[in-house]
Amino acid sequence: MSQFTLTFEGNLAAKPELEYTATGQALCRLRVAHNRRRKTEGQWVDTTPMWAQVTVWGELAERCAELGKGDTVTVNARDDLNVWPFIRQDGTAGGVLEVTAENVALSMRFAGAQSVADDRSSANTWDPTTAESTAAESERELQAA
């Protein structure tokens, strides 16, 4: 069995864009810039950033929509990736990496983060008996609204 793993860190270049498909599935698009630094003759030099267009699905997409421009994130990507080439205004070649995220995490390398309480039930969703009762409660809440 073979395994493919792609993990990268970068800064959000824009506010995440959250939308919903016709079937109600959440999807969030993130523009991530990975700034590469290299040491040249004893000095750190910034090179052209690598750009990634990240697509996130489901509940993770809704959580990613709460991120803000400039946040540093770590992305674990699935194996369905594409590269889209382009020519910059100065005539040099570039490319955008397009990936689907398996997971996105807020990096604390340069800044701290604060945990926010989740509004979901404290029931253990991995316990089938609890999950069924939680689903039934959610259904009743929707019908009452």
Tab-separated table of N, CA and C in Angstrom:
chain	number	residue	atom	x	y	z
A	1	MET	N	0.844	-1.173	0.000
A	1	MET	CA	0.000	0.000	0.000
A	1	MET	C	0.891	1.238	0.000
A	2	SER	N	0.601	2.196	-0.852
A	2	SER	CA	1.374	3.434	-0.884
A	2	SER	C	0.616	4.538	-0.160
A	3	GLN	N	1.369	5.507	0.299
A	3	GLN	CA	0.761	6.607	1.031
A	3	GLN	C	1.345	7.911	0.522
A	4	PHE	N	0.499	8.924	0.382
A	4	PHE	CA	0.922	10.249	-0.049
A	4	PHE	C	0.570	11.231	1.042
A	5	THR	N	1.531	12.045	1.460
A	5	THR	CA	1.282	13.042	2.488
A	5	THR	C	1.849	14.377	2.022
A	6	LEU	N	1.031	15.427	2.074
A	6	LEU	CA	1.490	16.775	1.766
A	6	LEU	C	1.014	17.689	2.887
A	7	THR	N	1.954	18.253	3.601
A	7	THR	CA	1.650	19.184	4.679
A	7	THR	C	2.463	20.447	4.444
A	8	PHE	N	1.800	21.591	4.508
A	8	PHE	CA	2.517	22.847	4.352
A	8	PHE	C	1.902	23.901	5.263
A	9	GLU	N	2.702	24.944	5.530
A	9	GLU	CA	2.272	26.042	6.383
A	9	GLU	C	2.344	27.331	5.591
A	10	GLY	N	1.395	28.216	5.837
A	10	GLY	CA	1.412	29.504	5.162
A	10	GLY	C	0.427	30.454	5.797
A	11	ASN	N	0.375	31.660	5.258
A	11	ASN	CA	-0.523	32.700	5.777
A	11	ASN	C	-1.712	32.863	4.851
A	12	LEU	N	-2.880	33.095	5.444
A	12	LEU	CA	-4.068	33.354	4.634
A	12	LEU	C	-3.926	34.718	3.982
A	13	ALA	N	-4.037	34.738	2.654
A	13	ALA	CA	-3.863	35.977	1.893
A	13	ALA	C	-5.158	36.764	1.797
A	14	ALA	N	-6.272	36.151	2.156
A	14	ALA	CA	-7.585	36.799	2.093
A	14	ALA	C	-8.499	36.131	3.116
A	15	LYS	N	-9.612	36.777	3.393
A	15	LYS	CA	-10.614	36.177	4.277
A	15	LYS	C	-11.159	34.919	3.610
A	16	PRO	N	-11.320	33.821	4.354
A	16	PRO	CA	-11.876	32.597	3.766
A	16	PRO	C	-13.258	32.831	3.167
A	17	GLU	N	-13.542	32.144	2.067
A	17	GLU	CA	-14.822	32.278	1.375
A	17	GLU	C	-15.652	31.020	1.627
A	18	LEU	N	-16.747	31.172	2.387
A	18	LEU	CA	-17.636	30.055	2.707
A	18	LEU	C	-18.843	30.091	1.790
A	19	GLU	N	-19.198	28.946	1.228
A	19	GLU	CA	-20.410	28.826	0.420
A	19	GLU	C	-20.990	27.434	0.627
A	20	TYR	N	-22.182	27.236	0.099
A	20	TYR	CA	-22.867	25.960	0.246
A	20	TYR	C	-23.279	25.456	-1.132
A	21	THR	N	-23.156	24.149	-1.335
A	21	THR	CA	-23.565	23.548	-2.591
A	21	THR	C	-25.094	23.471	-2.623
A	22	ALA	N	-25.648	23.060	-3.767
A	22	ALA	CA	-27.099	22.931	-3.904
A	22	ALA	C	-27.668	21.906	-2.928
A	23	THR	N	-26.836	20.947	-2.515
A	23	THR	CA	-27.299	19.917	-1.569
A	23	THR	C	-27.075	20.321	-0.116
A	24	GLY	N	-26.549	21.542	0.110
A	24	GLY	CA	-26.357	22.020	1.473
A	24	GLY	C	-25.000	21.717	2.064
A	25	GLN	N	-24.093	21.149	1.289
A	25	GLN	CA	-22.754	20.820	1.777
A	25	GLN	C	-21.914	22.101	1.844
A	26	ALA	N	-21.271	22.345	2.987
A	26	ALA	CA	-20.427	23.531	3.150
A	26	ALA	C	-19.089	23.325	2.460
A	27	LEU	N	-18.620	24.403	1.816
A	27	LEU	CA	-17.280	24.387	1.258
A	27	LEU	C	-16.651	25.744	1.481
A	28	CYS	N	-15.376	25.731	1.825
A	28	CYS	CA	-14.657	26.963	2.119
A	28	CYS	C	-13.380	26.969	1.286
A	29	ARG	N	-13.099	28.131	0.676
A	29	ARG	CA	-11.882	28.288	-0.123
A	29	ARG	C	-10.909	29.196	0.635
A	30	LEU	N	-9.671	28.735	0.713
A	30	LEU	CA	-8.613	29.477	1.392
A	30	LEU	C	-7.493	29.780	0.391
A	31	ARG	N	-7.009	31.013	0.378
A	31	ARG	CA	-5.822	31.364	-0.400
A	31	ARG	C	-4.667	31.434	0.585
A	32	VAL	N	-3.695	30.548	0.399
A	32	VAL	CA	-2.580	30.436	1.336
A	32	VAL	C	-1.278	30.769	0.617
A	33	ALA	N	-0.491	31.652	1.217
A	33	ALA	CA	0.829	32.002	0.686
A	33	ALA	C	1.890	31.416	1.613
A	34	HIS	N	2.729	30.559	1.039
A	34	HIS	CA	3.845	29.983	1.790
A	34	HIS	C	5.084	30.790	1.422
A	35	ASN	N	5.553	31.600	2.352
A	35	ASN	CA	6.719	32.450	2.099
A	35	ASN	C	7.994	31.666	2.346
A	36	ARG	N	8.756	31.500	1.295
A	36	ARG	CA	9.998	30.731	1.393
A	36	ARG	C	11.148	31.675	1.714
A	37	ARG	N	11.929	31.300	2.687
A	37	ARG	CA	13.117	32.080	3.054
A	37	ARG	C	14.325	31.179	2.893
A	38	ARG	N	15.360	31.745	2.334
A	38	ARG	CA	16.603	31.012	2.131
A	38	ARG	C	17.753	31.845	2.696
A	39	LYS	N	18.745	31.159	3.193
A	39	LYS	CA	19.923	31.855	3.694
A	39	LYS	C	20.947	31.924	2.560
A	40	THR	N	21.274	33.149	2.159
A	40	THR	CA	22.223	33.364	1.083
A	40	THR	C	23.345	34.254	1.607
A	41	GLU	N	24.550	33.731	1.591
A	41	GLU	CA	25.728	34.462	2.070
A	41	GLU	C	25.513	35.014	3.475
A	42	GLY	N	24.923	34.196	4.342
A	42	GLY	CA	24.726	34.570	5.739
A	42	GLY	C	23.526	35.451	6.015
A	43	GLN	N	22.766	35.829	4.984
A	43	GLN	CA	21.596	36.690	5.160
A	43	GLN	C	20.337	35.941	4.750
A	44	TRP	N	19.249	36.149	5.488
A	44	TRP	CA	17.967	35.567	5.121
A	44	TRP	C	17.361	36.388	3.993
A	45	VAL	N	16.952	35.710	2.933
A	45	VAL	CA	16.377	36.377	1.770
A	45	VAL	C	15.007	35.760	1.495
A	46	ASP	N	13.989	36.627	1.345
A	46	ASP	CA	12.654	36.148	0.977
A	46	ASP	C	12.617	35.895	-0.518
A	47	THR	N	12.113	34.734	-0.919
A	47	THR	CA	11.951	34.416	-2.333
A	47	THR	C	10.475	34.538	-2.691
A	48	THR	N	10.154	34.304	-3.931
A	48	THR	CA	8.771	34.387	-4.381
A	48	THR	C	7.918	33.377	-3.622
A	49	PRO	N	6.768	33.795	-3.092
A	49	PRO	CA	5.939	32.864	-2.312
A	49	PRO	C	5.301	31.786	-3.193
A	50	MET	N	5.052	30.644	-2.583
A	50	MET	CA	4.289	29.576	-3.230
A	50	MET	C	2.824	29.818	-2.864
A	51	TRP	N	1.943	29.818	-3.857
A	51	TRP	CA	0.522	30.052	-3.614
A	51	TRP	C	-0.235	28.740	-3.655
A	52	ALA	N	-1.177	28.584	-2.745
A	52	ALA	CA	-2.027	27.390	-2.734
A	52	ALA	C	-3.482	27.820	-2.599
A	53	GLN	N	-4.312	27.236	-3.436
A	53	GLN	CA	-5.762	27.416	-3.336
A	53	GLN	C	-6.267	26.159	-2.640
A	54	VAL	N	-6.788	26.300	-1.431
A	54	VAL	CA	-7.191	25.161	-0.609
A	54	VAL	C	-8.715	25.104	-0.541
A	55	THR	N	-9.276	23.944	-0.837
A	55	THR	CA	-10.715	23.726	-0.711
A	55	THR	C	-10.953	22.832	0.495
A	56	VAL	N	-11.870	23.250	1.352
A	56	VAL	CA	-12.194	22.515	2.577
A	56	VAL	C	-13.689	22.208	2.549
A	57	TRP	N	-14.085	21.014	2.974
A	57	TRP	CA	-15.483	20.581	2.923
A	57	TRP	C	-16.059	20.307	4.308
A	58	GLY	N	-17.377	20.374	4.426
A	58	GLY	CA	-18.125	19.938	5.610
A	58	GLY	C	-17.966	20.845	6.816
A	59	GLU	N	-18.025	20.228	7.992
A	59	GLU	CA	-17.926	20.986	9.240
A	59	GLU	C	-16.591	21.717	9.354
A	60	LEU	N	-15.535	21.086	8.832
A	60	LEU	CA	-14.227	21.736	8.853
A	60	LEU	C	-14.272	23.034	8.046
A	61	ALA	N	-15.008	23.045	6.949
A	61	ALA	CA	-15.152	24.261	6.132
A	61	ALA	C	-15.801	25.372	6.944
A	62	GLU	N	-16.830	25.038	7.704
A	62	GLU	CA	-17.511	26.048	8.514
A	62	GLU	C	-16.586	26.598	9.596
A	63	ARG	N	-15.746	25.740	10.160
A	63	ARG	CA	-14.791	26.215	11.163
A	63	ARG	C	-13.705	27.078	10.519
A	64	CYS	N	-13.259	26.703	9.323
A	64	CYS	CA	-12.223	27.478	8.630
A	64	CYS	C	-12.722	28.871	8.261
A	65	ALA	N	-14.017	29.021	8.056
A	65	ALA	CA	-14.580	30.327	7.701
A	65	ALA	C	-14.382	31.340	8.821
A	66	GLU	N	-14.101	30.882	10.034
A	66	GLU	CA	-13.879	31.769	11.169
A	66	GLU	C	-12.454	32.313	11.205
A	67	LEU	N	-11.565	31.774	10.374
A	67	LEU	CA	-10.191	32.260	10.321
A	67	LEU	C	-10.162	33.638	9.667
A	68	GLY	N	-9.062	34.342	9.821
A	68	GLY	CA	-8.961	35.683	9.251
A	68	GLY	C	-7.725	35.851	8.393
A	69	LYS	N	-7.770	36.852	7.549
A	69	LYS	CA	-6.636	37.188	6.696
A	69	LYS	C	-5.398	37.375	7.567
A	70	GLY	N	-4.289	36.789	7.155
A	70	GLY	CA	-3.042	36.890	7.899
A	70	GLY	C	-2.794	35.753	8.864
A	71	ASP	N	-3.830	34.986	9.215
A	71	ASP	CA	-3.627	33.839	10.109
A	71	ASP	C	-2.670	32.842	9.469
A	72	THR	N	-1.797	32.267	10.286
A	72	THR	CA	-0.887	31.228	9.809
A	72	THR	C	-1.548	29.878	10.049
A	73	VAL	N	-1.668	29.090	8.983
A	73	VAL	CA	-2.320	27.789	9.073
A	73	VAL	C	-1.387	26.689	8.579
A	74	THR	N	-1.625	25.492	9.073
A	74	THR	CA	-0.956	24.300	8.588
A	74	THR	C	-2.013	23.460	7.894
A	75	VAL	N	-1.752	23.069	6.651
A	75	VAL	CA	-2.708	22.331	5.842
A	75	VAL	C	-2.191	20.925	5.596
A	76	ASN	N	-3.019	19.926	5.875
A	76	ASN	CA	-2.759	18.545	5.481
A	76	ASN	C	-3.638	18.291	4.264
A	77	ALA	N	-3.007	18.058	3.121
A	77	ALA	CA	-3.745	17.934	1.869
A	77	ALA	C	-3.941	16.482	1.472
A	78	ARG	N	-5.042	16.244	0.751
A	78	ARG	CA	-5.286	14.923	0.181
A	78	ARG	C	-4.443	14.766	-1.080
A	79	ASP	N	-4.552	13.620	-1.710
A	79	ASP	CA	-3.720	13.346	-2.884
A	79	ASP	C	-4.328	13.821	-4.202
A	80	ASP	N	-5.380	14.624	-4.162
A	80	ASP	CA	-5.975	15.153	-5.403
A	80	ASP	C	-5.526	16.602	-5.592
A	81	LEU	N	-4.341	16.791	-6.135
A	81	LEU	CA	-3.833	18.136	-6.297
A	81	LEU	C	-3.543	18.448	-7.756
A	82	ASN	N	-3.584	19.745	-8.068
A	82	ASN	CA	-3.299	20.244	-9.406
A	82	ASN	C	-2.380	21.445	-9.280
A	83	VAL	N	-1.654	21.729	-10.351
A	83	VAL	CA	-0.843	22.935	-10.418
A	83	VAL	C	-1.290	23.722	-11.636
A	84	TRP	N	-1.586	25.009	-11.421
A	84	TRP	CA	-2.020	25.885	-12.502
A	84	TRP	C	-0.930	26.913	-12.760
A	85	PRO	N	-0.266	26.826	-13.920
A	85	PRO	CA	0.819	27.773	-14.226
A	85	PRO	C	0.282	29.141	-14.631
A	86	PHE	N	1.084	30.175	-14.408
A	86	PHE	CA	0.742	31.523	-14.847
A	86	PHE	C	2.030	32.304	-15.075
A	87	ILE	N	1.929	33.431	-15.738
A	87	ILE	CA	3.054	34.324	-15.976
A	87	ILE	C	2.819	35.607	-15.180
A	88	ARG	N	3.796	35.970	-14.359
A	88	ARG	CA	3.686	37.191	-13.559
A	88	ARG	C	3.857	38.423	-14.449
A	89	GLN	N	3.510	39.577	-13.900
A	89	GLN	CA	3.635	40.831	-14.643
A	89	GLN	C	5.076	41.111	-15.044
A	90	ASP	N	6.037	40.605	-14.248
A	90	ASP	CA	7.440	40.827	-14.604
A	90	ASP	C	7.957	39.804	-15.614
A	91	GLY	N	7.075	38.908	-16.094
A	91	GLY	CA	7.445	37.936	-17.115
A	91	GLY	C	7.937	36.599	-16.597
A	92	THR	N	8.083	36.459	-15.280
A	92	THR	CA	8.551	35.190	-14.727
A	92	THR	C	7.388	34.219	-14.564
A	93	ALA	N	7.710	32.950	-14.635
A	93	ALA	CA	6.689	31.907	-14.509
A	93	ALA	C	6.367	31.646	-13.047
A	94	GLY	N	5.137	31.278	-12.789
A	94	GLY	CA	4.701	30.921	-11.452
A	94	GLY	C	3.624	29.860	-11.540
A	95	GLY	N	3.130	29.434	-10.417
A	95	GLY	CA	2.073	28.441	-10.402
A	95	GLY	C	1.290	28.490	-9.105
A	96	VAL	N	0.056	28.052	-9.181
A	96	VAL	CA	-0.795	27.951	-8.001
A	96	VAL	C	-1.061	26.475	-7.763
A	97	LEU	N	-0.795	26.011	-6.563
A	97	LEU	CA	-1.078	24.641	-6.173
A	97	LEU	C	-2.519	24.588	-5.699
A	98	GLU	N	-3.313	23.697	-6.260
A	98	GLU	CA	-4.715	23.552	-5.871
A	98	GLU	C	-4.865	22.228	-5.138
A	99	VAL	N	-5.330	22.285	-3.880
A	99	VAL	CA	-5.442	21.080	-3.057
A	99	VAL	C	-6.780	21.037	-2.335
A	100	THR	N	-7.158	19.848	-1.915
A	100	THR	CA	-8.299	19.650	-1.031
A	100	THR	C	-7.742	19.287	0.331
A	101	ALA	N	-8.195	19.978	1.367
A	101	ALA	CA	-7.654	19.769	2.707
A	101	ALA	C	-8.302	18.579	3.396
A	102	GLU	N	-7.484	17.788	3.995
A	102	GLU	CA	-7.925	16.727	4.895
A	102	GLU	C	-8.118	17.334	6.292
A	103	ASN	N	-7.213	18.299	6.619
A	103	ASN	CA	-7.297	19.002	7.895
A	103	ASN	C	-6.604	20.356	7.751
A	104	VAL	N	-7.078	21.334	8.486
A	104	VAL	CA	-6.463	22.658	8.551
A	104	VAL	C	-6.336	23.003	10.027
A	105	ALA	N	-5.143	23.450	10.414
A	105	ALA	CA	-4.914	23.805	11.819
A	105	ALA	C	-4.318	25.199	11.898
A	106	LEU	N	-4.715	25.941	12.909
A	106	LEU	CA	-4.146	27.254	13.163
A	106	LEU	C	-2.759	27.051	13.763
A	107	SER	N	-1.755	27.620	13.134
A	107	SER	CA	-0.387	27.478	13.609
A	107	SER	C	-0.132	28.460	14.743
A	108	MET	N	0.598	28.027	15.746
A	108	MET	CA	0.942	28.906	16.852
A	108	MET	C	2.428	29.224	16.835
A	109	ARG	N	3.067	29.053	15.675
A	109	ARG	CA	4.490	29.329	15.549
A	109	ARG	C	4.797	30.803	15.830
A	110	PHE	N	3.964	31.708	15.318
A	110	PHE	CA	4.239	33.143	15.442
A	110	PHE	C	3.256	33.882	16.335
A	111	ALA	N	2.135	33.251	16.683
A	111	ALA	CA	1.131	33.904	17.522
A	111	ALA	C	0.377	32.844	18.317
A	112	GLY	N	-0.206	33.262	19.417
A	112	GLY	CA	-0.977	32.342	20.241
A	112	GLY	C	-2.383	32.163	19.696
A	113	ALA	N	-3.104	31.244	20.268
A	113	ALA	CA	-4.491	30.998	19.888
A	113	ALA	C	-5.275	30.733	21.155
A	114	GLN	N	-6.567	30.968	21.076
A	114	GLN	CA	-7.423	30.735	22.225
A	114	GLN	C	-8.492	29.737	21.832
A	115	SER	N	-8.697	28.728	22.654
A	115	SER	CA	-9.717	27.724	22.397
A	115	SER	C	-11.092	28.329	22.615
A	116	VAL	N	-12.018	27.978	21.733
A	116	VAL	CA	-13.386	28.468	21.844
A	116	VAL	C	-14.288	27.259	22.070
A	117	ALA	N	-15.203	27.377	23.006
A	117	ALA	CA	-16.103	26.273	23.309
A	117	ALA	C	-16.965	25.955	22.098
A	118	ASP	N	-17.176	24.665	21.868
A	118	ASP	CA	-18.004	24.206	20.762
A	118	ASP	C	-19.445	24.165	21.237
A	119	ASP	N	-20.382	24.596	20.401
A	119	ASP	CA	-21.780	24.633	20.819
A	119	ASP	C	-22.490	23.291	20.646
A	120	ARG	N	-21.759	22.292	20.155
A	120	ARG	CA	-22.377	20.974	20.030
A	120	ARG	C	-22.505	20.319	21.390
A	121	SER	N	-23.326	19.310	21.445
A	121	SER	CA	-23.555	18.583	22.687
A	121	SER	C	-22.248	18.004	23.216
A	122	SER	N	-22.138	17.890	24.519
A	122	SER	CA	-20.948	17.311	25.122
A	122	SER	C	-20.965	15.789	25.046
A	123	ALA	N	-21.993	15.217	24.427
A	123	ALA	CA	-22.082	13.759	24.305
A	123	ALA	C	-20.947	13.238	23.443
A	124	ASN	N	-20.552	12.019	23.704
A	124	ASN	CA	-19.491	11.378	22.936
A	124	ASN	C	-20.060	10.925	21.596
A	125	THR	N	-19.679	11.592	20.513
A	125	THR	CA	-20.220	11.247	19.194
A	125	THR	C	-19.718	9.907	18.692
A	126	TRP	N	-18.704	9.348	19.325
A	126	TRP	CA	-18.190	8.042	18.903
A	126	TRP	C	-18.973	6.895	19.546
A	127	ASP	N	-19.764	7.204	20.543
A	127	ASP	CA	-20.586	6.196	21.203
A	127	ASP	C	-21.916	6.110	20.452
A	128	PRO	N	-22.225	4.980	19.793
A	128	PRO	CA	-23.436	4.881	18.976
A	128	PRO	C	-24.718	5.161	19.757
A	129	THR	N	-24.781	4.783	21.019
A	129	THR	CA	-26.005	5.024	21.779
A	129	THR	C	-26.177	6.508	22.065
A	130	THR	N	-25.093	7.194	22.382
A	130	THR	CA	-25.143	8.632	22.627
A	130	THR	C	-25.393	9.378	21.326
A	131	ALA	N	-24.740	8.964	20.246
A	131	ALA	CA	-24.883	9.646	18.956
A	131	ALA	C	-26.335	9.604	18.480
A	132	GLU	N	-27.008	8.460	18.683
A	132	GLU	CA	-28.402	8.361	18.253
A	132	GLU	C	-29.289	9.308	19.054
A	133	SER	N	-29.076	9.384	20.362
A	133	SER	CA	-29.908	10.266	21.176
A	133	SER	C	-29.610	11.728	20.850
A	134	THR	N	-28.345	12.051	20.558
A	134	THR	CA	-27.986	13.415	20.181
A	134	THR	C	-28.627	13.783	18.860
A	135	ALA	N	-28.645	12.865	17.900
A	135	ALA	CA	-29.273	13.125	16.597
A	135	ALA	C	-30.772	13.346	16.775
A	136	ALA	N	-31.407	12.553	17.638
A	136	ALA	CA	-32.843	12.705	17.876
A	136	ALA	C	-33.141	14.062	18.524
A	137	GLU	N	-32.285	14.486	19.474
A	137	GLU	CA	-32.468	15.790	20.108
A	137	GLU	C	-32.324	16.918	19.085
A	138	SER	N	-31.348	16.804	18.204
A	138	SER	CA	-31.138	17.824	17.175
A	138	SER	C	-32.337	17.905	16.250
A	139	GLU	N	-32.902	16.759	15.892
A	139	GLU	CA	-34.080	16.716	15.021
A	139	GLU	C	-35.264	17.411	15.698
A	140	ARG	N	-35.468	17.137	16.991
A	140	ARG	CA	-36.559	17.784	17.726
A	140	ARG	C	-36.377	19.296	17.786
A	141	GLU	N	-35.124	19.748	17.981
A	141	GLU	CA	-34.831	21.179	18.030
A	141	GLU	C	-35.147	21.840	16.688
A	142	LEU	N	-34.830	21.168	15.593
A	142	LEU	CA	-35.121	21.717	14.261
A	142	LEU	C	-36.620	21.807	14.020
A	143	GLN	N	-37.374	20.799	14.454
A	143	GLN	CA	-38.803	20.810	14.252
A	143	GLN	C	-39.480	21.881	15.103
A	144	ALA	N	-38.925	22.139	16.281
A	144	ALA	CA	-39.505	23.135	17.171
A	144	ALA	C	-39.272	24.565	16.676
A	145	ALA	N	-38.210	24.738	15.922
A	145	ALA	CA	-37.828	26.092	15.457
A	145	ALA	C	-38.704	26.603	14.331
